[in-house]
Amino acid sequence: MADHAVDYDSILTFRIDRVSIIRNSGDVSQANLDDLREIVRGYLLREKLRESKDAADVLVTVTAGVESGLQNRDLQGMPYYEGNQWHILPREEKETDPVTPPTTGKVGEGSLQIDIRGEDNRVIWRATLRDVVNLPPSRDDLARALDQVFAHYPPPPKQ
């Protein structure tokens, strides 16, 4: 979502107003919040915005969520369907090759919302993303999500 009436070229400074992580189980550590803040800050700096502790052109709010409880998934090979059933091991593996049991990893649904608010506290740009992530989410998961999000900032001019 973007307000196309806004001149995004005039936005030069930002201040991260709030960062929160919502989970359906377990605690959120200050280190997780700090990591999320730093990663989003890095993306804003890449967009040629400067951080301002005082009066900034925009305020940024970051809300992340992680819902655990999805089933474990096998992490060995790509699944394929053959003989009326699903297989995990690679198709090219021979019967004489050593077979190791697949390792498992927990996956869950992660969500990320970034709001950029103007002077009047009105949202002028919002990015929302939901995706399946490894649990616990890694910096790579977050970078992949933010690459997708910031591919749309600043928004193209309205046609």
PDB file of N, CA, C and O in Angstrom, residues 87-159:
ATOM      1  N   HIS A  87       7.957 -39.546  -2.332  1.00  0.00           N
ATOM      2  CA  HIS A  87       9.301 -39.933  -1.908  1.00  0.00           C
ATOM      3  C   HIS A  87      10.104 -38.666  -1.631  1.00  0.00           C
ATOM      4  O   HIS A  87       9.879 -37.639  -2.252  1.00  0.00           O
ATOM      5  N   ILE A  88      11.050 -38.783  -0.721  1.00  0.00           N
ATOM      6  CA  ILE A  88      11.878 -37.630  -0.373  1.00  0.00           C
ATOM      7  C   ILE A  88      13.286 -37.757  -0.935  1.00  0.00           C
ATOM      8  O   ILE A  88      13.866 -36.798  -1.377  1.00  0.00           O
ATOM      9  N   LEU A  89      13.841 -38.937  -0.910  1.00  0.00           N
ATOM     10  CA  LEU A  89      15.233 -39.086  -1.322  1.00  0.00           C
ATOM     11  C   LEU A  89      15.407 -38.712  -2.783  1.00  0.00           C
ATOM     12  O   LEU A  89      14.488 -38.884  -3.585  1.00  0.00           O
ATOM     13  N   PRO A  90      16.576 -38.224  -3.150  1.00  0.00           N
ATOM     14  CA  PRO A  90      16.785 -37.826  -4.551  1.00  0.00           C
ATOM     15  C   PRO A  90      16.562 -39.005  -5.493  1.00  0.00           C
ATOM     16  O   PRO A  90      16.941 -40.136  -5.214  1.00  0.00           O
ATOM     17  N   ARG A  91      15.956 -38.740  -6.622  1.00  0.00           N
ATOM     18  CA  ARG A  91      15.627 -39.746  -7.614  1.00  0.00           C
ATOM     19  C   ARG A  91      16.882 -40.466  -8.122  1.00  0.00           C
ATOM     20  O   ARG A  91      16.834 -41.650  -8.425  1.00  0.00           O
ATOM     21  N   GLU A  92      17.995 -39.746  -8.221  1.00  0.00           N
ATOM     22  CA  GLU A  92      19.198 -40.345  -8.805  1.00  0.00           C
ATOM     23  C   GLU A  92      19.988 -41.220  -7.828  1.00  0.00           C
ATOM     24  O   GLU A  92      20.992 -41.801  -8.178  1.00  0.00           O
ATOM     25  N   GLU A  93      19.541 -41.305  -6.586  1.00  0.00           N
ATOM     26  CA  GLU A  93      20.271 -42.122  -5.612  1.00  0.00           C
ATOM     27  C   GLU A  93      20.082 -43.605  -5.923  1.00  0.00           C
ATOM     28  O   GLU A  93      18.976 -44.065  -6.175  1.00  0.00           O
ATOM     29  N   LYS A  94      21.198 -44.344  -5.902  1.00  0.00           N
ATOM     30  CA  LYS A  94      21.144 -45.787  -6.180  1.00  0.00           C
ATOM     31  C   LYS A  94      20.961 -46.551  -4.869  1.00  0.00           C
ATOM     32  O   LYS A  94      21.308 -46.058  -3.802  1.00  0.00           O
ATOM     33  N   GLU A  95      20.466 -47.761  -4.975  1.00  0.00           N
ATOM     34  CA  GLU A  95      20.235 -48.568  -3.779  1.00  0.00           C
ATOM     35  C   GLU A  95      21.529 -48.839  -3.027  1.00  0.00           C
ATOM     36  O   GLU A  95      21.521 -49.065  -1.831  1.00  0.00           O
ATOM     37  N   THR A  96      22.653 -48.820  -3.730  1.00  0.00           N
ATOM     38  CA  THR A  96      23.938 -49.111  -3.074  1.00  0.00           C
ATOM     39  C   THR A  96      24.526 -47.889  -2.390  1.00  0.00           C
ATOM     40  O   THR A  96      25.480 -47.999  -1.644  1.00  0.00           O
ATOM     41  N   ASP A  97      23.980 -46.702  -2.662  1.00  0.00           N
ATOM     42  CA  ASP A  97      24.492 -45.497  -2.012  1.00  0.00           C
ATOM     43  C   ASP A  97      24.118 -45.520  -0.530  1.00  0.00           C
ATOM     44  O   ASP A  97      23.066 -46.038  -0.164  1.00  0.00           O
ATOM     45  N   PRO A  98      24.980 -44.953   0.311  1.00  0.00           N
ATOM     46  CA  PRO A  98      24.611 -44.910   1.735  1.00  0.00           C
ATOM     47  C   PRO A  98      23.367 -44.044   1.920  1.00  0.00           C
ATOM     48  O   PRO A  98      23.242 -42.976   1.323  1.00  0.00           O
ATOM     49  N   VAL A  99      22.451 -44.548   2.688  1.00  0.00           N
ATOM     50  CA  VAL A  99      21.212 -43.818   2.936  1.00  0.00           C
ATOM     51  C   VAL A  99      21.228 -43.327   4.373  1.00  0.00           C
ATOM     52  O   VAL A  99      21.393 -44.099   5.296  1.00  0.00           O
ATOM     53  N   THR A 100      21.088 -42.040   4.529  1.00  0.00           N
ATOM     54  CA  THR A 100      21.023 -41.470   5.873  1.00  0.00           C
ATOM     55  C   THR A 100      19.588 -41.012   6.106  1.00  0.00           C
ATOM     56  O   THR A 100      18.912 -40.583   5.171  1.00  0.00           O
ATOM     57  N   PRO A 101      19.135 -41.124   7.321  1.00  0.00           N
ATOM     58  CA  PRO A 101      17.764 -40.670   7.579  1.00  0.00           C
ATOM     59  C   PRO A 101      17.676 -39.154   7.381  1.00  0.00           C
ATOM     60  O   PRO A 101      18.624 -38.429   7.682  1.00  0.00           O
ATOM     61  N   PRO A 102      16.575 -38.695   6.840  1.00  0.00           N
ATOM     62  CA  PRO A 102      16.437 -37.257   6.651  1.00  0.00           C
ATOM     63  C   PRO A 102      16.435 -36.532   7.991  1.00  0.00           C
ATOM     64  O   PRO A 102      15.934 -37.052   8.980  1.00  0.00           O
ATOM     65  N   THR A 103      17.034 -35.369   8.016  1.00  0.00           N
ATOM     66  CA  THR A 103      16.960 -34.549   9.221  1.00  0.00           C
ATOM     67  C   THR A 103      15.654 -33.764   9.151  1.00  0.00           C
ATOM     68  O   THR A 103      15.075 -33.601   8.086  1.00  0.00           O
ATOM     69  N   THR A 104      15.200 -33.317  10.276  1.00  0.00           N
ATOM     70  CA  THR A 104      13.966 -32.545  10.291  1.00  0.00           C
ATOM     71  C   THR A 104      14.235 -31.168  10.852  1.00  0.00           C
ATOM     72  O   THR A 104      15.180 -30.963  11.608  1.00  0.00           O
ATOM     73  N   GLY A 105      13.434 -30.254  10.455  1.00  0.00           N
ATOM     74  CA  GLY A 105      13.517 -28.905  10.987  1.00  0.00           C
ATOM     75  C   GLY A 105      12.117 -28.365  11.130  1.00  0.00           C
ATOM     76  O   GLY A 105      11.237 -28.674  10.340  1.00  0.00           O
ATOM     77  N   LYS A 106      11.892 -27.589  12.157  1.00  0.00           N
ATOM     78  CA  LYS A 106      10.562 -27.014  12.362  1.00  0.00           C
ATOM     79  C   LYS A 106      10.377 -25.836  11.428  1.00  0.00           C
ATOM     80  O   LYS A 106      11.289 -25.066  11.192  1.00  0.00           O
ATOM     81  N   VAL A 107       9.175 -25.736  10.915  1.00  0.00           N
ATOM     82  CA  VAL A 107       8.822 -24.579  10.102  1.00  0.00           C
ATOM     83  C   VAL A 107       7.559 -23.955  10.674  1.00  0.00           C
ATOM     84  O   VAL A 107       6.786 -24.613  11.364  1.00  0.00           O
ATOM     85  N   GLY A 108       7.382 -22.706  10.422  1.00  0.00           N
ATOM     86  CA  GLY A 108       6.206 -21.997  10.886  1.00  0.00           C
ATOM     87  C   GLY A 108       5.867 -20.896   9.909  1.00  0.00           C
ATOM     88  O   GLY A 108       6.555 -20.705   8.906  1.00  0.00           O
ATOM     89  N   GLU A 109       4.814 -20.170  10.204  1.00  0.00           N
ATOM     90  CA  GLU A 109       4.446 -19.053   9.341  1.00  0.00           C
ATOM     91  C   GLU A 109       4.948 -17.773   9.977  1.00  0.00           C
ATOM     92  O   GLU A 109       4.671 -17.489  11.141  1.00  0.00           O
ATOM     93  N   GLY A 110       5.699 -17.022   9.198  1.00  0.00           N
ATOM     94  CA  GLY A 110       6.196 -15.737   9.673  1.00  0.00           C
ATOM     95  C   GLY A 110       5.456 -14.620   8.959  1.00  0.00           C
ATOM     96  O   GLY A 110       5.038 -14.758   7.812  1.00  0.00           O
ATOM     97  N   SER A 111       5.268 -13.520   9.642  1.00  0.00           N
ATOM     98  CA  SER A 111       4.653 -12.349   9.024  1.00  0.00           C
ATOM     99  C   SER A 111       5.491 -11.131   9.358  1.00  0.00           C
ATOM    100  O   SER A 111       6.187 -11.091  10.373  1.00  0.00           O
ATOM    101  N   LEU A 112       5.434 -10.171   8.476  1.00  0.00           N
ATOM    102  CA  LEU A 112       6.199  -8.946   8.667  1.00  0.00           C
ATOM    103  C   LEU A 112       5.373  -7.796   8.121  1.00  0.00           C
ATOM    104  O   LEU A 112       4.831  -7.889   7.010  1.00  0.00           O
ATOM    105  N   GLN A 113       5.235  -6.752   8.897  1.00  0.00           N
ATOM    106  CA  GLN A 113       4.557  -5.548   8.425  1.00  0.00           C
ATOM    107  C   GLN A 113       5.423  -4.358   8.782  1.00  0.00           C
ATOM    108  O   GLN A 113       5.874  -4.224   9.921  1.00  0.00           O
ATOM    109  N   ILE A 114       5.665  -3.523   7.801  1.00  0.00           N
ATOM    110  CA  ILE A 114       6.429  -2.296   8.008  1.00  0.00           C
ATOM    111  C   ILE A 114       5.541  -1.136   7.601  1.00  0.00           C
ATOM    112  O   ILE A 114       5.034  -1.106   6.477  1.00  0.00           O
ATOM    113  N   ASP A 115       5.329  -0.209   8.519  1.00  0.00           N
ATOM    114  CA  ASP A 115       4.549   0.997   8.248  1.00  0.00           C
ATOM    115  C   ASP A 115       5.481   2.194   8.276  1.00  0.00           C
ATOM    116  O   ASP A 115       6.304   2.322   9.190  1.00  0.00           O
ATOM    117  N   ILE A 116       5.335   3.046   7.288  1.00  0.00           N
ATOM    118  CA  ILE A 116       6.034   4.328   7.290  1.00  0.00           C
ATOM    119  C   ILE A 116       4.953   5.392   7.386  1.00  0.00           C
ATOM    120  O   ILE A 116       4.027   5.438   6.582  1.00  0.00           O
ATOM    121  N   ARG A 117       5.081   6.218   8.431  1.00  0.00           N
ATOM    122  CA  ARG A 117       4.071   7.246   8.713  1.00  0.00           C
ATOM    123  C   ARG A 117       4.658   8.632   8.471  1.00  0.00           C
ATOM    124  O   ARG A 117       5.800   8.890   8.804  1.00  0.00           O
ATOM    125  N   GLY A 118       3.811   9.490   7.927  1.00  0.00           N
ATOM    126  CA  GLY A 118       4.205  10.872   7.676  1.00  0.00           C
ATOM    127  C   GLY A 118       4.045  11.736   8.908  1.00  0.00           C
ATOM    128  O   GLY A 118       3.774  11.252  10.015  1.00  0.00           O
ATOM    129  N   GLU A 119       4.188  13.045   8.707  1.00  0.00           N
ATOM    130  CA  GLU A 119       4.131  14.011   9.815  1.00  0.00           C
ATOM    131  C   GLU A 119       2.832  13.942  10.600  1.00  0.00           C
ATOM    132  O   GLU A 119       2.827  14.153  11.811  1.00  0.00           O
ATOM    133  N   ASP A 120       1.736  13.680   9.924  1.00  0.00           N
ATOM    134  CA  ASP A 120       0.432  13.655  10.602  1.00  0.00           C
ATOM    135  C   ASP A 120       0.097  12.271  11.167  1.00  0.00           C
ATOM    136  O   ASP A 120      -1.035  11.998  11.522  1.00  0.00           O
ATOM    137  N   ASN A 121       1.090  11.378  11.222  1.00  0.00           N
ATOM    138  CA  ASN A 121       0.965  10.018  11.758  1.00  0.00           C
ATOM    139  C   ASN A 121       0.122   9.110  10.863  1.00  0.00           C
ATOM    140  O   ASN A 121      -0.264   8.027  11.263  1.00  0.00           O
ATOM    141  N   ARG A 122      -0.169   9.541   9.646  1.00  0.00           N
ATOM    142  CA  ARG A 122      -0.925   8.756   8.682  1.00  0.00           C
ATOM    143  C   ARG A 122       0.044   7.835   7.943  1.00  0.00           C
ATOM    144  O   ARG A 122       1.137   8.236   7.563  1.00  0.00           O
ATOM    145  N   VAL A 123      -0.370   6.582   7.743  1.00  0.00           N
ATOM    146  CA  VAL A 123       0.477   5.630   7.028  1.00  0.00           C
ATOM    147  C   VAL A 123       0.570   6.058   5.566  1.00  0.00           C
ATOM    148  O   VAL A 123      -0.456   6.227   4.897  1.00  0.00           O
ATOM    149  N   ILE A 124       1.809   6.253   5.088  1.00  0.00           N
ATOM    150  CA  ILE A 124       1.997   6.630   3.684  1.00  0.00           C
ATOM    151  C   ILE A 124       2.552   5.462   2.863  1.00  0.00           C
ATOM    152  O   ILE A 124       2.482   5.474   1.644  1.00  0.00           O
ATOM    153  N   TRP A 125       3.095   4.462   3.538  1.00  0.00           N
ATOM    154  CA  TRP A 125       3.603   3.269   2.844  1.00  0.00           C
ATOM    155  C   TRP A 125       3.532   2.091   3.813  1.00  0.00           C
ATOM    156  O   TRP A 125       3.918   2.203   4.972  1.00  0.00           O
ATOM    157  N   ARG A 126       2.990   0.991   3.339  1.00  0.00           N
ATOM    158  CA  ARG A 126       2.883  -0.203   4.183  1.00  0.00           C
ATOM    159  C   ARG A 126       3.258  -1.415   3.346  1.00  0.00           C
ATOM    160  O   ARG A 126       2.794  -1.585   2.231  1.00  0.00           O
ATOM    161  N   ALA A 127       4.089  -2.246   3.937  1.00  0.00           N
ATOM    162  CA  ALA A 127       4.446  -3.519   3.306  1.00  0.00           C
ATOM    163  C   ALA A 127       4.032  -4.632   4.253  1.00  0.00           C
ATOM    164  O   ALA A 127       4.305  -4.568   5.457  1.00  0.00           O
ATOM    165  N   THR A 128       3.358  -5.635   3.717  1.00  0.00           N
ATOM    166  CA  THR A 128       2.931  -6.781   4.503  1.00  0.00           C
ATOM    167  C   THR A 128       3.328  -8.035   3.766  1.00  0.00           C
ATOM    168  O   THR A 128       3.116  -8.145   2.564  1.00  0.00           O
ATOM    169  N   LEU A 129       3.913  -8.971   4.495  1.00  0.00           N
ATOM    170  CA  LEU A 129       4.383 -10.210   3.885  1.00  0.00           C
ATOM    171  C   LEU A 129       4.140 -11.366   4.837  1.00  0.00           C
ATOM    172  O   LEU A 129       4.359 -11.235   6.042  1.00  0.00           O
ATOM    173  N   ARG A 130       3.677 -12.478   4.303  1.00  0.00           N
ATOM    174  CA  ARG A 130       3.522 -13.718   5.066  1.00  0.00           C
ATOM    175  C   ARG A 130       4.238 -14.806   4.289  1.00  0.00           C
ATOM    176  O   ARG A 130       4.102 -14.891   3.077  1.00  0.00           O
ATOM    177  N   ASP A 131       4.984 -15.653   5.001  1.00  0.00           N
ATOM    178  CA  ASP A 131       5.733 -16.708   4.327  1.00  0.00           C
ATOM    179  C   ASP A 131       6.039 -17.815   5.323  1.00  0.00           C
ATOM    180  O   ASP A 131       5.988 -17.611   6.539  1.00  0.00           O
ATOM    181  N   VAL A 132       6.362 -18.974   4.795  1.00  0.00           N
ATOM    182  CA  VAL A 132       6.811 -20.080   5.634  1.00  0.00           C
ATOM    183  C   VAL A 132       8.289 -19.862   5.925  1.00  0.00           C
ATOM    184  O   VAL A 132       9.068 -19.564   5.025  1.00  0.00           O
ATOM    185  N   VAL A 133       8.663 -19.982   7.193  1.00  0.00           N
ATOM    186  CA  VAL A 133      10.052 -19.762   7.604  1.00  0.00           C
ATOM    187  C   VAL A 133      10.524 -20.921   8.464  1.00  0.00           C
ATOM    188  O   VAL A 133       9.725 -21.649   9.058  1.00  0.00           O
ATOM    189  N   ASN A 134      11.835 -21.076   8.520  1.00  0.00           N
ATOM    190  CA  ASN A 134      12.427 -22.036   9.436  1.00  0.00           C
ATOM    191  C   ASN A 134      12.251 -21.514  10.853  1.00  0.00           C
ATOM    192  O   ASN A 134      12.224 -20.309  11.076  1.00  0.00           O
ATOM    193  N   LEU A 135      12.138 -22.401  11.798  1.00  0.00           N
ATOM    194  CA  LEU A 135      12.037 -21.998  13.207  1.00  0.00           C
ATOM    195  C   LEU A 135      13.260 -22.483  13.953  1.00  0.00           C
ATOM    196  O   LEU A 135      13.605 -23.651  13.825  1.00  0.00           O
ATOM    197  N   PRO A 136      13.917 -21.660  14.690  1.00  0.00           N
ATOM    198  CA  PRO A 136      13.646 -20.227  14.792  1.00  0.00           C
ATOM    199  C   PRO A 136      14.038 -19.519  13.500  1.00  0.00           C
ATOM    200  O   PRO A 136      14.925 -19.986  12.779  1.00  0.00           O
ATOM    201  N   PRO A 137      13.370 -18.388  13.190  1.00  0.00           N
ATOM    202  CA  PRO A 137      13.688 -17.673  11.948  1.00  0.00           C
ATOM    203  C   PRO A 137      15.146 -17.230  11.947  1.00  0.00           C
ATOM    204  O   PRO A 137      15.693 -16.839  12.975  1.00  0.00           O
ATOM    205  N   SER A 138      15.755 -17.299  10.798  1.00  0.00           N
ATOM    206  CA  SER A 138      17.162 -16.924  10.675  1.00  0.00           C
ATOM    207  C   SER A 138      17.270 -15.531  10.063  1.00  0.00           C
ATOM    208  O   SER A 138      16.304 -14.987   9.529  1.00  0.00           O
ATOM    209  N   ARG A 139      18.472 -14.993  10.099  1.00  0.00           N
ATOM    210  CA  ARG A 139      18.731 -13.709   9.440  1.00  0.00           C
ATOM    211  C   ARG A 139      18.505 -13.846   7.936  1.00  0.00           C
ATOM    212  O   ARG A 139      18.081 -12.898   7.287  1.00  0.00           O
ATOM    213  N   ASP A 140      18.797 -15.031   7.388  1.00  0.00           N
ATOM    214  CA  ASP A 140      18.561 -15.257   5.950  1.00  0.00           C
ATOM    215  C   ASP A 140      17.073 -15.179   5.620  1.00  0.00           C
ATOM    216  O   ASP A 140      16.695 -14.616   4.591  1.00  0.00           O
ATOM    217  N   ASP A 141      16.229 -15.765   6.486  1.00  0.00           N
ATOM    218  CA  ASP A 141      14.777 -15.675   6.277  1.00  0.00           C
ATOM    219  C   ASP A 141      14.336 -14.215   6.271  1.00  0.00           C
ATOM    220  O   ASP A 141      13.553 -13.789   5.428  1.00  0.00           O
ATOM    221  N   LEU A 142      14.852 -13.450   7.220  1.00  0.00           N
ATOM    222  CA  LEU A 142      14.472 -12.051   7.330  1.00  0.00           C
ATOM    223  C   LEU A 142      14.995 -11.245   6.141  1.00  0.00           C
ATOM    224  O   LEU A 142      14.270 -10.416   5.583  1.00  0.00           O
ATOM    225  N   ALA A 143      16.216 -11.504   5.729  1.00  0.00           N
ATOM    226  CA  ALA A 143      16.773 -10.794   4.569  1.00  0.00           C
ATOM    227  C   ALA A 143      15.968 -11.109   3.307  1.00  0.00           C
ATOM    228  O   ALA A 143      15.686 -10.214   2.504  1.00  0.00           O
ATOM    229  N   ARG A 144      15.573 -12.374   3.137  1.00  0.00           N
ATOM    230  CA  ARG A 144      14.772 -12.748   1.971  1.00  0.00           C
ATOM    231  C   ARG A 144      13.443 -11.985   1.979  1.00  0.00           C
ATOM    232  O   ARG A 144      12.985 -11.475   0.953  1.00  0.00           O
ATOM    233  N   ALA A 145      12.827 -11.877   3.149  1.00  0.00           N
ATOM    234  CA  ALA A 145      11.559 -11.152   3.269  1.00  0.00           C
ATOM    235  C   ALA A 145      11.753  -9.665   2.991  1.00  0.00           C
ATOM    236  O   ALA A 145      10.973  -9.050   2.257  1.00  0.00           O
ATOM    237  N   LEU A 146      12.802  -9.086   3.544  1.00  0.00           N
ATOM    238  CA  LEU A 146      13.017  -7.655   3.365  1.00  0.00           C
ATOM    239  C   LEU A 146      13.434  -7.312   1.940  1.00  0.00           C
ATOM    240  O   LEU A 146      13.121  -6.229   1.450  1.00  0.00           O
ATOM    241  N   ASP A 147      14.131  -8.221   1.269  1.00  0.00           N
ATOM    242  CA  ASP A 147      14.435  -7.995  -0.151  1.00  0.00           C
ATOM    243  C   ASP A 147      13.145  -7.836  -0.939  1.00  0.00           C
ATOM    244  O   ASP A 147      13.029  -6.958  -1.789  1.00  0.00           O
ATOM    245  N   GLN A 148      12.167  -8.698  -0.650  1.00  0.00           N
ATOM    246  CA  GLN A 148      10.879  -8.618  -1.336  1.00  0.00           C
ATOM    247  C   GLN A 148      10.135  -7.326  -0.987  1.00  0.00           C
ATOM    248  O   GLN A 148       9.545  -6.680  -1.850  1.00  0.00           O
ATOM    249  N   VAL A 149      10.187  -6.961   0.283  1.00  0.00           N
ATOM    250  CA  VAL A 149       9.472  -5.774   0.757  1.00  0.00           C
ATOM    251  C   VAL A 149      10.061  -4.508   0.142  1.00  0.00           C
ATOM    252  O   VAL A 149       9.346  -3.680  -0.422  1.00  0.00           O
ATOM    253  N   PHE A 150      11.374  -4.351   0.230  1.00  0.00           N
ATOM    254  CA  PHE A 150      11.990  -3.104  -0.213  1.00  0.00           C
ATOM    255  C   PHE A 150      12.190  -3.042  -1.723  1.00  0.00           C
ATOM    256  O   PHE A 150      12.612  -2.009  -2.244  1.00  0.00           O
ATOM    257  N   ALA A 151      11.832  -4.104  -2.427  1.00  0.00           N
ATOM    258  CA  ALA A 151      11.793  -4.028  -3.891  1.00  0.00           C
ATOM    259  C   ALA A 151      10.677  -3.077  -4.328  1.00  0.00           C
ATOM    260  O   ALA A 151      10.671  -2.608  -5.462  1.00  0.00           O
ATOM    261  N   HIS A 152       9.754  -2.766  -3.419  1.00  0.00           N
ATOM    262  CA  HIS A 152       8.613  -1.910  -3.727  1.00  0.00           C
ATOM    263  C   HIS A 152       8.702  -0.541  -3.051  1.00  0.00           C
ATOM    264  O   HIS A 152       7.699   0.149  -2.913  1.00  0.00           O
ATOM    265  N   TYR A 153       9.897  -0.180  -2.593  1.00  0.00           N
ATOM    266  CA  TYR A 153      10.079   1.145  -2.003  1.00  0.00           C
ATOM    267  C   TYR A 153      11.228   1.845  -2.711  1.00  0.00           C
ATOM    268  O   TYR A 153      12.263   1.239  -2.903  1.00  0.00           O
ATOM    269  N   PRO A 154      11.087   3.096  -3.067  1.00  0.00           N
ATOM    270  CA  PRO A 154       9.843   3.856  -3.048  1.00  0.00           C
ATOM    271  C   PRO A 154       8.906   3.333  -4.130  1.00  0.00           C
ATOM    272  O   PRO A 154       9.361   2.756  -5.112  1.00  0.00           O
ATOM    273  N   PRO A 155       7.622   3.557  -3.942  1.00  0.00           N
ATOM    274  CA  PRO A 155       6.677   3.040  -4.933  1.00  0.00           C
ATOM    275  C   PRO A 155       6.839   3.795  -6.259  1.00  0.00           C
ATOM    276  O   PRO A 155       7.238   4.949  -6.267  1.00  0.00           O
ATOM    277  N   PRO A 156       6.519   3.119  -7.342  1.00  0.00           N
ATOM    278  CA  PRO A 156       6.592   3.824  -8.637  1.00  0.00           C
ATOM    279  C   PRO A 156       5.515   4.902  -8.693  1.00  0.00           C
ATOM    280  O   PRO A 156       4.495   4.801  -8.019  1.00  0.00           O
ATOM    281  N   PRO A 157       5.745   5.923  -9.485  1.00  0.00           N
ATOM    282  CA  PRO A 157       4.724   6.991  -9.593  1.00  0.00           C
ATOM    283  C   PRO A 157       3.414   6.421 -10.123  1.00  0.00           C
ATOM    284  O   PRO A 157       3.415   5.487 -10.921  1.00  0.00           O
ATOM    285  N   LYS A 158       2.330   6.995  -9.654  1.00  0.00           N
ATOM    286  CA  LYS A 158       1.016   6.543 -10.100  1.00  0.00           C
ATOM    287  C   LYS A 158       0.841   6.928 -11.567  1.00  0.00           C
ATOM    288  O   LYS A 158       1.173   8.027 -11.978  1.00  0.00           O
ATOM    289  N   GLN A 159       0.354   5.993 -12.355  1.00  0.00           N
ATOM    290  CA  GLN A 159       0.213   6.217 -13.799  1.00  0.00           C
ATOM    291  C   GLN A 159      -1.015   7.042 -14.097  1.00  0.00           C
ATOM    292  O   GLN A 159      -2.034   6.913 -13.575  1.00  0.00           O
TER     293      GLN A 159
END
